[in-house]
mmCIF file of C-alpha atoms in Angstrom:
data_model
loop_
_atom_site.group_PDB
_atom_site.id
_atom_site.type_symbol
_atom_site.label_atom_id
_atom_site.label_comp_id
_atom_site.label_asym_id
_atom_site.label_seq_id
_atom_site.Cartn_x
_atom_site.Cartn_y
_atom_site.Cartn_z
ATOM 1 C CA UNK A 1 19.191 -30.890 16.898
ATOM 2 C CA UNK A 2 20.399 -27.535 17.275
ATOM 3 C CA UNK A 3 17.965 -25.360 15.257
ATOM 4 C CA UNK A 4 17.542 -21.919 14.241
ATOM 5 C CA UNK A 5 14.088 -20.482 13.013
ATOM 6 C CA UNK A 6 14.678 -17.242 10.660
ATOM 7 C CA UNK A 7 11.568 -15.693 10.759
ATOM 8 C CA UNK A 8 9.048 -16.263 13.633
ATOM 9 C CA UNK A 9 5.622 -15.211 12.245
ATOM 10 C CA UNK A 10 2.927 -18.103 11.446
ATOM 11 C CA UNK A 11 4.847 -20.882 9.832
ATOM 12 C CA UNK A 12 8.305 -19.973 12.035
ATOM 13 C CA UNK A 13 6.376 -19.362 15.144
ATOM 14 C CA UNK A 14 4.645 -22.781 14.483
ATOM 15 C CA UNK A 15 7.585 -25.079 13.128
ATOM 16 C CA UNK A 16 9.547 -23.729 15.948
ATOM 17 C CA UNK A 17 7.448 -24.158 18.982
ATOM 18 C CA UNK A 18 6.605 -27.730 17.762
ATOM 19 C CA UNK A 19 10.664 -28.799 17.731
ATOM 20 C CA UNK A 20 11.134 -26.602 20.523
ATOM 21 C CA UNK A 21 8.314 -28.439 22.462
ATOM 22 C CA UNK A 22 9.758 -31.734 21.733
ATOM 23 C CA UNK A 23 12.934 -31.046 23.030
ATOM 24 C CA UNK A 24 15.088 -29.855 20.572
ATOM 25 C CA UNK A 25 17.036 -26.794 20.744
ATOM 26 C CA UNK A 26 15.604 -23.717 18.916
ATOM 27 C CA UNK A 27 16.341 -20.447 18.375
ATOM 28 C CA UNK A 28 14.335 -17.501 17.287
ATOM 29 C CA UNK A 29 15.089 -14.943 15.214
ATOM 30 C CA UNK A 30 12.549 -12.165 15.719
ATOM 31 C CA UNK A 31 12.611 -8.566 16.295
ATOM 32 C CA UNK A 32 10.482 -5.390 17.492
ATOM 33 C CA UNK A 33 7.560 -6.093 19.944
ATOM 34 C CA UNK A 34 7.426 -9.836 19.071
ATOM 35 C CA UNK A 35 10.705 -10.093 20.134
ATOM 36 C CA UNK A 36 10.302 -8.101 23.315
ATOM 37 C CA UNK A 37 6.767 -10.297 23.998
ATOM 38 C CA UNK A 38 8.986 -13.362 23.702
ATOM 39 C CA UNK A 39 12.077 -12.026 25.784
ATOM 40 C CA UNK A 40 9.436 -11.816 28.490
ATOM 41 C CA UNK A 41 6.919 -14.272 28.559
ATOM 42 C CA UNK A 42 8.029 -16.784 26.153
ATOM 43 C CA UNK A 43 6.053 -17.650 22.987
ATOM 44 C CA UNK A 44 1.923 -19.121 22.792
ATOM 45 C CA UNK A 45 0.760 -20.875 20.045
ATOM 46 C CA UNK A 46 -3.161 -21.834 19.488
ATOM 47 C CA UNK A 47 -3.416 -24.234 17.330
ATOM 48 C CA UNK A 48 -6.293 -26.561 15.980
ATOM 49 C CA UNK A 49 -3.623 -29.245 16.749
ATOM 50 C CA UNK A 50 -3.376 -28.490 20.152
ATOM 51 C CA UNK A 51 -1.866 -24.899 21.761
ATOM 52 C CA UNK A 52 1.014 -24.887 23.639
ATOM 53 C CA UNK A 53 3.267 -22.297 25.806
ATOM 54 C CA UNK A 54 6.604 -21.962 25.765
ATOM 55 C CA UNK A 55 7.455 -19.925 28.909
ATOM 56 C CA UNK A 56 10.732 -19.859 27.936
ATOM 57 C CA UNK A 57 12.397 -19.390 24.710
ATOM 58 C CA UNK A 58 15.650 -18.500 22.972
ATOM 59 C CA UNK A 59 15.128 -15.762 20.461
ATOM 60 C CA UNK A 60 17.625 -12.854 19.348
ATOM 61 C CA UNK A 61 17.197 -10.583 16.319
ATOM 62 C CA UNK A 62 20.941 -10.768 15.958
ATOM 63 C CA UNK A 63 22.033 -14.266 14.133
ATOM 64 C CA UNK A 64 25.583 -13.321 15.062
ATOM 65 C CA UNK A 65 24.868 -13.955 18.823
ATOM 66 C CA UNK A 66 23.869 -17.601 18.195
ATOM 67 C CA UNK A 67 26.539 -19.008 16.953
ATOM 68 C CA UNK A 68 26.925 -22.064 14.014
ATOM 69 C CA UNK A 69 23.569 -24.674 14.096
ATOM 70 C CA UNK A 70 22.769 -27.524 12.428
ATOM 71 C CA UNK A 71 19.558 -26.022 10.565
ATOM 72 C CA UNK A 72 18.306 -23.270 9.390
ATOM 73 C CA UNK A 73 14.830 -22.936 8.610
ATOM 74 C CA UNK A 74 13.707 -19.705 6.890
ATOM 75 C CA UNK A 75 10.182 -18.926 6.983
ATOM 76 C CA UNK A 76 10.152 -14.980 5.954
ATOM 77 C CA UNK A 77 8.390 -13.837 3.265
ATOM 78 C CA UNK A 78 9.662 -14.397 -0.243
ATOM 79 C CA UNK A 79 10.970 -11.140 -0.957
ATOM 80 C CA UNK A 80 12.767 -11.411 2.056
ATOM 81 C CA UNK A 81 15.191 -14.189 1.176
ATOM 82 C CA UNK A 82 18.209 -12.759 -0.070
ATOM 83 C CA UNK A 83 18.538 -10.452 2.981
ATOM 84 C CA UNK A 84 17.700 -13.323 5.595
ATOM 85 C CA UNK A 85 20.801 -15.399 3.798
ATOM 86 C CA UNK A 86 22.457 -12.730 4.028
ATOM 87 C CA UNK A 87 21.493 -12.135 8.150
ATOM 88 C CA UNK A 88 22.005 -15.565 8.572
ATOM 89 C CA UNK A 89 26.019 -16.210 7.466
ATOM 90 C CA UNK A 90 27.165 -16.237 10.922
ATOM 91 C CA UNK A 91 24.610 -19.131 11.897
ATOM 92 C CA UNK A 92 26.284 -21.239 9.076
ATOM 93 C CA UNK A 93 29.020 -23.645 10.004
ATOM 94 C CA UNK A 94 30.637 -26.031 7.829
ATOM 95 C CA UNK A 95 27.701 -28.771 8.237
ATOM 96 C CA UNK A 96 25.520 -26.515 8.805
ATOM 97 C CA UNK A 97 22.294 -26.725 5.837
ATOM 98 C CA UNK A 98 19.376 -24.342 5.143
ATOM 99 C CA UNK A 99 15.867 -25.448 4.242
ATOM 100 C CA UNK A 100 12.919 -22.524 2.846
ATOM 101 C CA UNK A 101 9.736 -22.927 3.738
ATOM 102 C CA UNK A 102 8.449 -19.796 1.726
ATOM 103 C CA UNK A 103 5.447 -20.089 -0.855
ATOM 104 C CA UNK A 104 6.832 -20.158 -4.345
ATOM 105 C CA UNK A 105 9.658 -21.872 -6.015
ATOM 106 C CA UNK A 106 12.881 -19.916 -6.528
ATOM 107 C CA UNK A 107 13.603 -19.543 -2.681
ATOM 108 C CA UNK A 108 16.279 -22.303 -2.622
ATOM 109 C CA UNK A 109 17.996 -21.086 -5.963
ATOM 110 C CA UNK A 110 18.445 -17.444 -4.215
ATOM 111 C CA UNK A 111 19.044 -19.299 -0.872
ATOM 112 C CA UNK A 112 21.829 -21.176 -2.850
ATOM 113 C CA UNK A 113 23.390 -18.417 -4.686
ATOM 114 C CA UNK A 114 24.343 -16.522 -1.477
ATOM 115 C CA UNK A 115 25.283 -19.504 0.745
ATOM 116 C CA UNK A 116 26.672 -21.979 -1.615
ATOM 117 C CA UNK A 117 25.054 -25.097 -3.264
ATOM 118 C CA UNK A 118 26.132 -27.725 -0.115
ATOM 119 C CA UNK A 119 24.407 -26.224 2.478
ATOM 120 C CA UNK A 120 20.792 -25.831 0.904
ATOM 121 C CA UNK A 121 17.987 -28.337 0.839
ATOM 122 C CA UNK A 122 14.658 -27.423 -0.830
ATOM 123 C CA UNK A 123 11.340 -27.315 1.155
ATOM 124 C CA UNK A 124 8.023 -26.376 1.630
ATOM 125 C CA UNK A 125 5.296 -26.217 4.119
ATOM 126 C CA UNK A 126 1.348 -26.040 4.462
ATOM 127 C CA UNK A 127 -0.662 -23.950 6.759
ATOM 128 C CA UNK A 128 -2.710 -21.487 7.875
ATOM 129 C CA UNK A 129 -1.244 -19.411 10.373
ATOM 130 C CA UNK A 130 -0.646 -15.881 11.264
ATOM 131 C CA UNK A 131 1.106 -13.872 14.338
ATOM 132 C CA UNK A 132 -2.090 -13.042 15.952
ATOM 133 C CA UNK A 133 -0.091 -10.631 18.500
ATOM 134 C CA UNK A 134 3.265 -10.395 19.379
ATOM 135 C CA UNK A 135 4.317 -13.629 21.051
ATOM 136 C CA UNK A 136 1.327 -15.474 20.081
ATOM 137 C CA UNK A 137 0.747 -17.414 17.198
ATOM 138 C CA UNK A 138 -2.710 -18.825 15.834
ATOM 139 C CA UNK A 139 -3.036 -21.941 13.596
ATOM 140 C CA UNK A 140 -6.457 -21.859 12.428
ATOM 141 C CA UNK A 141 -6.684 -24.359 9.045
ATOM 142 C CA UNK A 142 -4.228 -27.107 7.224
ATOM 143 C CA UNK A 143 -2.682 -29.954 9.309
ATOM 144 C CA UNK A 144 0.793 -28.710 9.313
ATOM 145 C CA UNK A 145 3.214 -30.535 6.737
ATOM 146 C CA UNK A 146 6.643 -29.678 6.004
ATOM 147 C CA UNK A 147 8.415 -31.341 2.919
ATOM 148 C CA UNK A 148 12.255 -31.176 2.253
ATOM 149 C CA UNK A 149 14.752 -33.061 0.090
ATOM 150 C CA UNK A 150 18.055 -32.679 -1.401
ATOM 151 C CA UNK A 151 17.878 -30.226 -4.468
ATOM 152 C CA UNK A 152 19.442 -33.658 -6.327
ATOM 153 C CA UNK A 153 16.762 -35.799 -4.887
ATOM 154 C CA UNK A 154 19.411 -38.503 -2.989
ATOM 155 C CA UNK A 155 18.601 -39.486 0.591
ATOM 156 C CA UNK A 156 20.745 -37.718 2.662
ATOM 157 C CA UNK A 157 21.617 -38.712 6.280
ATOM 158 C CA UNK A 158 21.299 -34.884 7.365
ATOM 159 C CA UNK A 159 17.738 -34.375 5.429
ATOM 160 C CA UNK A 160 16.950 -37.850 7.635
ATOM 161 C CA UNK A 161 18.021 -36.130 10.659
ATOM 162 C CA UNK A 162 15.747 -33.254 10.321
ATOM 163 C CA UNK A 163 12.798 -35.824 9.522
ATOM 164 C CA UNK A 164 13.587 -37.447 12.513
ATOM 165 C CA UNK A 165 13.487 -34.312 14.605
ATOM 166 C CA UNK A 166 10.064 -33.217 12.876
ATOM 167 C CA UNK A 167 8.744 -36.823 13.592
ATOM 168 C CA UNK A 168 9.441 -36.270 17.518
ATOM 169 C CA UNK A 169 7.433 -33.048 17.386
ATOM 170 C CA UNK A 170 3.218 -33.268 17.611
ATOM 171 C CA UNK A 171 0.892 -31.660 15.001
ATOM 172 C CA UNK A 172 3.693 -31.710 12.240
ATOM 173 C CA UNK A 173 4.312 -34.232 9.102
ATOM 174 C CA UNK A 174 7.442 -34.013 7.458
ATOM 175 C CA UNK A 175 8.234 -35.996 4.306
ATOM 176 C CA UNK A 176 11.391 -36.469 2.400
ATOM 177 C CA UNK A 177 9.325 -37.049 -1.135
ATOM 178 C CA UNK A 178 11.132 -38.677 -3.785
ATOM 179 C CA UNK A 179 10.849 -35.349 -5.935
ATOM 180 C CA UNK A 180 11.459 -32.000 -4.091
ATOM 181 C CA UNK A 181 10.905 -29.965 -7.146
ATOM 182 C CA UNK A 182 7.483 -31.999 -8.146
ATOM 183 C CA UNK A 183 6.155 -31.551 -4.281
ATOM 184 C CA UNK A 184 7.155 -27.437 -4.551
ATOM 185 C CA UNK A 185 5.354 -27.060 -7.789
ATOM 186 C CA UNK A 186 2.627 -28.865 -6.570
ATOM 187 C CA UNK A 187 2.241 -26.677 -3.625
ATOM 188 C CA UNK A 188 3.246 -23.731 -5.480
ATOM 189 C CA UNK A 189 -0.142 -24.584 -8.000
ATOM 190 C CA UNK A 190 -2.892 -24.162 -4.936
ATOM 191 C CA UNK A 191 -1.100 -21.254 -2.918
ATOM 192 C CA UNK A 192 -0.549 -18.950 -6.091
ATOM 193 C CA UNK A 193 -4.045 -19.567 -7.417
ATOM 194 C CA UNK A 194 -5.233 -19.054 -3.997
ATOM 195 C CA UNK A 195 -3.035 -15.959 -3.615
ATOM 196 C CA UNK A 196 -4.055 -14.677 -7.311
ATOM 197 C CA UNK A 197 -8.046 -14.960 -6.923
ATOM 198 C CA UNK A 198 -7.985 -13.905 -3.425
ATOM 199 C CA UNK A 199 -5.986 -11.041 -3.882
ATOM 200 C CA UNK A 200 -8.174 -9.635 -7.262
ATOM 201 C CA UNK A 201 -11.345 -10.427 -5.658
ATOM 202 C CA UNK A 202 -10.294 -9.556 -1.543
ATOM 203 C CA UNK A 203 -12.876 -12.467 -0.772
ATOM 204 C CA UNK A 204 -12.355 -15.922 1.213
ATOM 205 C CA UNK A 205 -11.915 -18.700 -0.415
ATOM 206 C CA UNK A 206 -15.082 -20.376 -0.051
ATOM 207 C CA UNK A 207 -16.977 -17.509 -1.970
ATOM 208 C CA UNK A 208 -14.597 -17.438 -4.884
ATOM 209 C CA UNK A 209 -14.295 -21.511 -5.475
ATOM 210 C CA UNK A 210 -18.132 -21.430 -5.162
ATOM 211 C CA UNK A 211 -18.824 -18.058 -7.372
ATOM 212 C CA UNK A 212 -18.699 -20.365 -11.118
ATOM 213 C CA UNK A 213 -16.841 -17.033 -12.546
ATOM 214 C CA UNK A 214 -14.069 -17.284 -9.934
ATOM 215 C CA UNK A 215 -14.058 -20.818 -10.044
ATOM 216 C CA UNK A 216 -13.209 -20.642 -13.855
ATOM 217 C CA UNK A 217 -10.571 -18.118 -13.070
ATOM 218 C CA UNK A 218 -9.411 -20.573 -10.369
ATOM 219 C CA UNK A 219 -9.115 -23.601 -13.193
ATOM 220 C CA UNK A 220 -7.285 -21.104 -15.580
ATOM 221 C CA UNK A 221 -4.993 -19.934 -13.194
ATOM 222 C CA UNK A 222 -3.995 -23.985 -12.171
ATOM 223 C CA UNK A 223 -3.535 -24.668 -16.128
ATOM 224 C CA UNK A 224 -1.048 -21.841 -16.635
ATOM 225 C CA UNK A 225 0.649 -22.485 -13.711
ATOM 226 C CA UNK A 226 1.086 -26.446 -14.657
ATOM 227 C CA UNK A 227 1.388 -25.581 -18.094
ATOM 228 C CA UNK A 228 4.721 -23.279 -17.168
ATOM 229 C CA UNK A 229 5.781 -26.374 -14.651
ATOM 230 C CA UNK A 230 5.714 -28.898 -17.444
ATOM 231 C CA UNK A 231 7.763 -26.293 -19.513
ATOM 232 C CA UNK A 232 10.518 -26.154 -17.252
ATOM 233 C CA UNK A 233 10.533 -30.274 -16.939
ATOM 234 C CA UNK A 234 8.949 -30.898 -13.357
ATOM 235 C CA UNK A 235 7.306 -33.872 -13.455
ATOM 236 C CA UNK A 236 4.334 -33.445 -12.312
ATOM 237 C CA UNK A 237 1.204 -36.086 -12.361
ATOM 238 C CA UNK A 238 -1.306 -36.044 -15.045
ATOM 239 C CA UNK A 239 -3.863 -34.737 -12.337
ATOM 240 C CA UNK A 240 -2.158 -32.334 -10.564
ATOM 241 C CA UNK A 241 -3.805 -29.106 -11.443
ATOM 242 C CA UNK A 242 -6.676 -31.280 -10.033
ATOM 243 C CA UNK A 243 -5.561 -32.508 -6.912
ATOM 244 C CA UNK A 244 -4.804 -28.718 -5.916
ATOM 245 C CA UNK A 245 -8.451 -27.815 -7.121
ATOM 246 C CA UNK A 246 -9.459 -30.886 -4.159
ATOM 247 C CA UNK A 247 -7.245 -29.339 -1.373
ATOM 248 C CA UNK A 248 -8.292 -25.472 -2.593
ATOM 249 C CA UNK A 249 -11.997 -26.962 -2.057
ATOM 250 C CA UNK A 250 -10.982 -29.144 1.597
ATOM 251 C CA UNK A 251 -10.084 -25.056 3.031
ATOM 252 C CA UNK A 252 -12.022 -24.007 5.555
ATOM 253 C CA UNK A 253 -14.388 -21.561 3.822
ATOM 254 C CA UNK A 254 -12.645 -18.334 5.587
ATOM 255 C CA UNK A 255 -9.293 -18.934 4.375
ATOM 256 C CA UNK A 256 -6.820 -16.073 2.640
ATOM 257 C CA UNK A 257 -3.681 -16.601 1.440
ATOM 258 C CA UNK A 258 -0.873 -14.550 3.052
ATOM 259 C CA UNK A 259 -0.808 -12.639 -0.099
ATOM 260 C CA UNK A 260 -3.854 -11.552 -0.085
ATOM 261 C CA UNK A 261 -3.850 -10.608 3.633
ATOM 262 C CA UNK A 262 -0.862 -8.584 3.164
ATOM 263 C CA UNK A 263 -2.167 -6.951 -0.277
ATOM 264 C CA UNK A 264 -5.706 -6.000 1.845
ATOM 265 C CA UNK A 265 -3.682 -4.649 4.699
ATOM 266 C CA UNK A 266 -1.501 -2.417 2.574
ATOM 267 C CA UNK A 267 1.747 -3.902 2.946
ATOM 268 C CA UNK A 268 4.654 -5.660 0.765
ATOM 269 C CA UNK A 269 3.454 -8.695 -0.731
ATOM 270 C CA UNK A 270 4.636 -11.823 -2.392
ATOM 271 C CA UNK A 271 3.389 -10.893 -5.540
ATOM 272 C CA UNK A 272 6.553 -11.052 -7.929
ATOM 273 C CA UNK A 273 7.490 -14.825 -6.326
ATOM 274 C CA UNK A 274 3.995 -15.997 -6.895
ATOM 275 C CA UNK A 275 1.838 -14.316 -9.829
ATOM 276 C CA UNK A 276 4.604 -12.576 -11.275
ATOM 277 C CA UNK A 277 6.856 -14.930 -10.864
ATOM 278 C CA UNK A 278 4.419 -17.411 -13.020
ATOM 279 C CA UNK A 279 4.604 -15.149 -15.945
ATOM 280 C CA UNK A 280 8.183 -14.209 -15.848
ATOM 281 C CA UNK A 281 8.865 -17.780 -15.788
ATOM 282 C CA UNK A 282 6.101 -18.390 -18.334
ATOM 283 C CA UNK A 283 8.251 -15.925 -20.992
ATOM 284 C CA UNK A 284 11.516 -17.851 -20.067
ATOM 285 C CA UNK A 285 9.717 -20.854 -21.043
ATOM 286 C CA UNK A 286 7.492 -19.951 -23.849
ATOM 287 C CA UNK A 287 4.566 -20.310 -22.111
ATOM 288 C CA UNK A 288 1.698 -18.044 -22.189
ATOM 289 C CA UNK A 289 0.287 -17.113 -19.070
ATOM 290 C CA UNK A 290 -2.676 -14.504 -19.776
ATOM 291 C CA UNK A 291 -4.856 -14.694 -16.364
ATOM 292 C CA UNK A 292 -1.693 -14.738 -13.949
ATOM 293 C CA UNK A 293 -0.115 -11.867 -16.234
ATOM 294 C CA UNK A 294 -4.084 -9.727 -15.339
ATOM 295 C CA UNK A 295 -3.502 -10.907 -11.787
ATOM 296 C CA UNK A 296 0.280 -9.590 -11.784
ATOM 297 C CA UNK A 297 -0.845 -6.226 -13.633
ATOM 298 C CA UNK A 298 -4.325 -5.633 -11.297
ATOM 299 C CA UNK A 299 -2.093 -5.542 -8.075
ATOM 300 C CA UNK A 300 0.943 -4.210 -9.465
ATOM 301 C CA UNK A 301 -0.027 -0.693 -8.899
ATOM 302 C CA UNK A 302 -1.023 -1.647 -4.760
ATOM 303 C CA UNK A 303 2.181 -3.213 -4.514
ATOM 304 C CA UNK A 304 4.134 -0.296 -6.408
ATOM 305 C CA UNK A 305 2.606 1.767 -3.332
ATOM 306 C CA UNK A 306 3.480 -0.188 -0.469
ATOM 307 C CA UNK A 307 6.952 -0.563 -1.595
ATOM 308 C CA UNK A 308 6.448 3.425 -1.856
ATOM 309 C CA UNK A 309 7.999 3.060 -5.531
ATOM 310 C CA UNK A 310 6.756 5.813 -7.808
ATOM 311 C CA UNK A 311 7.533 6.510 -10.986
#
């Protein structure tokens, strides 16, 4: 397949080298010094999977330049999602579909609104990885999975293609489920609680699922989040507030969210599409959402500043 990756940090970087890696033809969309570092000696990834170095790869920071693909997969951060659809018109042919990979769950509906209905899937991903320097990316926790469907849940031959591509590529799973919006919410329930008590507390997860205050804040934060699901009609299973309580507890005990990196290191976060976007959703729905609404309020001020919004 002809591929392009919109975003090359942890989960682009990763995706990407894996398809690249099996043969497929990828192209990066990067920019600054990772762009540069990958312009001139290609792109490494260390990975508990295996690491791997791409001498050579095909990366631009200008979509125009590459030309219609067959896939798109965006992997920026939420907030950036209207502006990559945007950036990424000219990569869109009249086959061409669009899968996010972002943590939270309105990333296909903005995704959709700017490039039309037909040429989005919805998706997800799990991992822990981060763009250790530029041109290098480390996978440190999570066997990778990526998870994609049409938004209608029929089996489509070009959502089969893509699985087929992932399925060539080492260190990757890739599912079609039989319920895209039940496998984003379900995601959605471990990385915002994750995100939330991480980025309240600034410790790892193994202190605050251990810590029986956190761990209660960690329950509460599962039960609004499933509560506001169930509102909106995903059908989720009876224990799935539970089964993302298991996989928060499987994490290596060092893990952060990408939230709550990017909250401790000053920068724009993904705040409003995770916490915030739990109690927004939560007053659409009638649902009350007190603990994510403290979360959403405690940073709101941090993020206010490194958006450098006063006022």
């Amino acid at each position: 397949m002809r591929l392009a990756i919109m975003g090359s940090g942890g989960v682009g970087g990763y995706f990407g080298a894996r398809l690249a890696e099996a043969g497929h033809d990828v192209t990066f969309i990067a920019r600054g010094e990772h762009l540069a570092e990958m312009q001139r000696h290609g792109l490494r990834v260390e990975s508990i999977e295996g690491d791997l170095h791409l001498a050579q790869v095909k990366v631009s920071d200008d979509p125009s330049r590459v030309g219609a693909v067959d896939a798109v997969l965006v992997a920026v951060k939420s907030w950036q999602v209207a502006e990559a659809a945007r950036a990424i018109r000219p990569m869109i042919g009249p086959d061409t579909f669009v899968v996010p990979l972002e943590n939270g769950v309105e990333a296909a509906d903005t995704l959709a609104g700017i490039l039309g209905q037909a040429h989005v899937l919805d998706g997800l991903c799990g991992i822990l990885a981060w763009r250790e320097a530029p041109g290098h990316i480390r996978h440190a926790g999570v066997s990778p999975f990526v998870r994609f469907g049409e938004r209608d849940n029929r089996r489509s031959k070009r959502a089969l293609r893509l699985k087929a591509a992932f399925d060539q590529a080492r260190g990757v799973t890739a599912e079609i489920p039989d319920d895209i919006q039940v496998a984003v919410w379900s995601k959605f329930l471990f990385i915002c609680a994750m995100s939330g008590i991480g980025s309240v507390t600034r410790a790892p997860i193994g202190v605050t699922r251990t810590l029986p205050e956190t761990r209660t804040m960690i329950e509460q934060l599962l039960a609004e989040i499933e509560a506001v699901a169930r509102a909106r009609g995903v059908a989720l299973p009876a224990d799935a507030a539970a089964r993302a309580l298991h996989f928060i507890d499987a994490l290596p005990e060092a893990s952060t969210a990408s939230m709550q990196r990017d909250i401790m290191a000053g920068l724009p976060s993904e705040l409003e599409s995770q916490n915030g976007a739990v109690v927004r959703l939560g007053l659409e729905a009638g649902v009350a959402t007190p603990v994510n609404a403290m979360v959403h309020a405690a940073l709101l001020p941090q993020e206010r500043a490194a958006r450098h919004i006063t006022g």
